């Protein structure tokens, strides 16, 4: 949470809601990302200030990972839009995409900030068909705690994920990513 301390209590906010794609700089280079693509590319712009210039390596990988890919820990996209966006009855669209602040979180021990994309198991989608036999899902909560939770200990989020707009990354619900009521809600039933 060093980022929040340096940036007036905001969660990492590295893409622009008013742009089709955002330019991401860091690690001695640059690239492009959709708005909610920040979920995956967050290490790049944070690397120089918080990770000694590294945006890949062991700190960004699950211990079982054996490839040379980028990042196994996704930033919860629920930190990138107003709480009303994460309730389908109050969602109006990209006009609700905005940075969120740490003090808004009502349940820090139950709100995911990072969700593990396991190198062997499937993405933790929350549809029933995809959760049967699902291994525990690794998450880091806003309070700094980490753990792995079984399906029955997780609270499903918005089933349509980030929606149908340009700029989305995941169009279906993933545990910890699309929290009902965003930073005001809970991902872990504790």
Short mmCIF file of C-alpha atoms in Angstrom, two decimals:
data_model
loop_
_atom_site.label_atom_id
_atom_site.label_comp_id
_atom_site.label_asym_id
_atom_site.label_seq_id
_atom_site.Cartn_x
_atom_site.Cartn_y
_atom_site.Cartn_z
CA UNK A 1 0.00 0.00 0.00
CA UNK A 2 3.03 2.26 -0.36
CA UNK A 3 1.44 3.59 -3.56
CA UNK A 4 -1.65 4.76 -1.66
CA UNK A 5 0.58 6.49 0.87
CA UNK A 6 2.36 8.37 -1.91
CA UNK A 7 -0.77 9.22 -3.93
CA UNK A 8 -3.28 10.68 -1.45
CA UNK A 9 -4.72 7.27 -0.50
CA UNK A 10 -5.64 6.29 -4.07
CA UNK A 11 -5.35 2.71 -5.27
CA UNK A 12 -3.07 2.33 -8.32
CA UNK A 13 -4.63 4.33 -11.13
CA UNK A 14 -2.58 3.99 -14.28
CA UNK A 15 -5.03 4.10 -17.19
CA UNK A 16 -7.38 6.82 -18.40
CA UNK A 17 -11.14 6.35 -18.62
CA UNK A 18 -11.40 9.00 -21.34
CA UNK A 19 -8.93 7.24 -23.69
CA UNK A 20 -9.46 4.25 -25.96
CA UNK A 21 -6.05 3.01 -24.86
CA UNK A 22 -3.57 4.38 -22.36
CA UNK A 23 0.18 4.54 -22.76
CA UNK A 24 1.90 2.68 -19.94
CA UNK A 25 5.51 3.61 -19.14
CA UNK A 26 8.01 1.85 -16.90
CA UNK A 27 10.76 -0.76 -16.83
CA UNK A 28 12.67 1.20 -19.44
CA UNK A 29 9.90 0.99 -22.03
CA UNK A 30 6.28 1.62 -22.80
CA UNK A 31 3.15 -0.08 -24.10
CA UNK A 32 -0.60 0.22 -24.41
CA UNK A 33 -3.48 -0.89 -22.22
CA UNK A 34 -7.25 -0.70 -22.17
CA UNK A 35 -8.77 1.00 -19.13
CA UNK A 36 -9.41 -2.19 -17.14
CA UNK A 37 -6.26 -3.79 -18.59
CA UNK A 38 -4.61 -2.04 -15.66
CA UNK A 39 -5.50 -5.22 -13.78
CA UNK A 40 -2.58 -6.98 -15.47
CA UNK A 41 -0.11 -4.24 -16.44
CA UNK A 42 -0.01 -2.51 -13.03
CA UNK A 43 3.60 -3.66 -12.30
CA UNK A 44 4.99 -1.69 -15.27
CA UNK A 45 4.30 1.88 -14.10
CA UNK A 46 4.91 0.96 -10.45
CA UNK A 47 8.23 -0.80 -11.12
CA UNK A 48 10.57 2.18 -10.98
CA UNK A 49 9.18 3.61 -7.74
CA UNK A 50 8.33 0.43 -5.82
CA UNK A 51 10.13 -2.60 -7.31
CA UNK A 52 13.67 -1.37 -8.06
CA UNK A 53 12.82 -1.02 -11.74
CA UNK A 54 11.72 -4.65 -12.15
CA UNK A 55 8.28 -5.38 -13.58
CA UNK A 56 8.82 -9.13 -13.92
CA UNK A 57 10.39 -11.70 -11.65
CA UNK A 58 9.62 -13.78 -8.57
CA UNK A 59 7.67 -11.08 -6.74
CA UNK A 60 5.10 -11.10 -9.56
CA UNK A 61 4.85 -14.88 -9.96
CA UNK A 62 3.16 -17.71 -8.14
CA UNK A 63 5.79 -20.08 -6.65
CA UNK A 64 4.66 -22.88 -9.01
CA UNK A 65 5.10 -20.71 -12.10
CA UNK A 66 7.83 -21.97 -14.45
CA UNK A 67 7.39 -19.77 -17.51
CA UNK A 68 8.86 -16.46 -18.55
CA UNK A 69 5.57 -14.53 -18.61
CA UNK A 70 4.65 -11.32 -16.96
CA UNK A 71 2.43 -11.34 -13.87
CA UNK A 72 0.31 -13.86 -11.91
CA UNK A 73 -1.42 -11.31 -9.66
CA UNK A 74 -4.23 -9.16 -11.01
CA UNK A 75 -5.20 -5.83 -9.46
CA UNK A 76 -8.89 -5.91 -8.55
CA UNK A 77 -10.72 -3.83 -11.15
CA UNK A 78 -13.27 -2.91 -8.48
CA UNK A 79 -10.75 -0.23 -7.44
CA UNK A 80 -11.08 1.47 -10.85
CA UNK A 81 -14.75 2.53 -10.79
CA UNK A 82 -17.28 4.08 -8.46
CA UNK A 83 -19.17 1.64 -6.21
CA UNK A 84 -22.38 2.28 -8.20
CA UNK A 85 -20.70 0.80 -11.29
CA UNK A 86 -20.41 -2.53 -9.48
CA UNK A 87 -24.18 -2.81 -9.01
CA UNK A 88 -26.02 -3.58 -12.25
CA UNK A 89 -29.09 -1.64 -11.04
CA UNK A 90 -27.05 1.57 -10.77
CA UNK A 91 -24.44 1.05 -13.52
CA UNK A 92 -24.60 3.83 -16.11
CA UNK A 93 -21.34 3.25 -17.98
CA UNK A 94 -17.82 4.62 -18.34
CA UNK A 95 -18.84 7.90 -16.71
CA UNK A 96 -18.50 5.92 -13.45
CA UNK A 97 -14.91 4.87 -14.12
CA UNK A 98 -12.79 6.75 -11.61
CA UNK A 99 -9.97 6.13 -9.14
CA UNK A 100 -10.98 4.91 -5.71
CA UNK A 101 -9.39 5.69 -2.37
CA UNK A 102 -8.30 3.41 0.43
CA UNK A 103 -10.42 5.13 3.14
CA UNK A 104 -13.61 4.21 1.22
CA UNK A 105 -13.03 0.50 1.87
CA UNK A 106 -15.51 -0.65 4.52
CA UNK A 107 -14.27 -4.24 4.94
CA UNK A 108 -10.46 -4.21 4.49
CA UNK A 109 -10.00 -7.81 5.68
CA UNK A 110 -12.66 -9.03 3.23
CA UNK A 111 -11.91 -6.85 0.17
CA UNK A 112 -9.41 -8.25 -2.34
CA UNK A 113 -6.80 -5.97 -3.86
CA UNK A 114 -4.85 -8.69 -5.73
CA UNK A 115 -6.21 -11.94 -7.18
CA UNK A 116 -3.92 -14.82 -8.05
CA UNK A 117 -3.99 -16.18 -11.57
CA UNK A 118 -2.71 -19.64 -10.80
CA UNK A 119 -0.15 -20.97 -13.31
CA UNK A 120 -1.75 -24.44 -13.40
CA UNK A 121 -5.45 -23.92 -12.61
CA UNK A 122 -8.03 -21.96 -14.57
CA UNK A 123 -8.91 -18.34 -13.92
CA UNK A 124 -11.24 -18.16 -10.88
CA UNK A 125 -14.41 -17.37 -12.83
CA UNK A 126 -17.44 -17.45 -10.59
CA UNK A 127 -20.01 -19.18 -12.81
CA UNK A 128 -21.20 -22.44 -11.24
CA UNK A 129 -20.01 -24.57 -14.16
CA UNK A 130 -16.49 -23.25 -13.73
CA UNK A 131 -16.30 -23.51 -9.93
CA UNK A 132 -16.96 -27.22 -9.49
CA UNK A 133 -13.73 -28.70 -8.20
CA UNK A 134 -12.09 -25.27 -8.24
CA UNK A 135 -8.98 -25.15 -6.03
CA UNK A 136 -8.77 -22.42 -3.38
CA UNK A 137 -8.26 -18.93 -4.83
CA UNK A 138 -5.29 -16.87 -3.65
CA UNK A 139 -6.01 -13.26 -2.75
CA UNK A 140 -4.38 -10.37 -0.95
CA UNK A 141 -6.83 -8.24 1.02
CA UNK A 142 -6.69 -4.49 1.51
CA UNK A 143 -5.66 -4.96 5.16
CA UNK A 144 -2.47 -6.72 3.98
CA UNK A 145 -3.58 -10.25 4.79
CA UNK A 146 -3.14 -13.01 2.22
CA UNK A 147 -4.61 -16.46 1.89
CA UNK A 148 -6.37 -19.02 -0.24
CA UNK A 149 -10.11 -19.38 0.02
CA UNK A 150 -12.47 -22.14 -1.05
CA UNK A 151 -15.37 -21.33 -3.35
CA UNK A 152 -17.85 -21.44 -0.45
CA UNK A 153 -15.85 -18.75 1.39
CA UNK A 154 -15.95 -16.32 -1.54
CA UNK A 155 -18.70 -13.84 -2.37
CA UNK A 156 -19.57 -13.71 -6.09
CA UNK A 157 -19.24 -10.32 -7.74
CA UNK A 158 -20.91 -8.78 -10.78
CA UNK A 159 -21.53 -11.69 -13.15
CA UNK A 160 -20.89 -9.63 -16.29
CA UNK A 161 -17.54 -8.42 -14.99
CA UNK A 162 -16.59 -5.01 -16.32
CA UNK A 163 -19.47 -4.90 -18.77
CA UNK A 164 -19.70 -4.43 -22.52
CA UNK A 165 -17.90 -1.14 -23.05
CA UNK A 166 -14.67 -0.38 -24.88
CA UNK A 167 -11.90 -0.57 -22.32
CA UNK A 168 -12.96 -3.73 -20.50
CA UNK A 169 -10.57 -6.56 -19.76
CA UNK A 170 -12.83 -9.29 -18.35
CA UNK A 171 -16.42 -9.59 -19.55
CA UNK A 172 -17.49 -12.16 -16.98
CA UNK A 173 -17.25 -12.27 -13.21
CA UNK A 174 -14.03 -13.34 -11.52
CA UNK A 175 -13.85 -13.77 -7.76
CA UNK A 176 -12.18 -10.75 -6.14
CA UNK A 177 -12.15 -8.67 -9.32
CA UNK A 178 -15.75 -7.48 -9.76
CA UNK A 179 -16.93 -6.97 -6.20
CA UNK A 180 -20.58 -6.03 -5.74
CA UNK A 181 -20.51 -2.36 -4.64
CA UNK A 182 -16.80 -2.12 -5.49
CA UNK A 183 -14.59 -0.86 -2.68
CA UNK A 184 -17.62 -0.74 -0.38
CA UNK A 185 -18.22 -4.49 -0.77
CA UNK A 186 -16.67 -7.79 0.26
CA UNK A 187 -15.02 -10.64 -1.66
CA UNK A 188 -14.25 -12.96 1.25
CA UNK A 189 -16.95 -14.15 3.62
CA UNK A 190 -15.29 -13.28 6.91
#
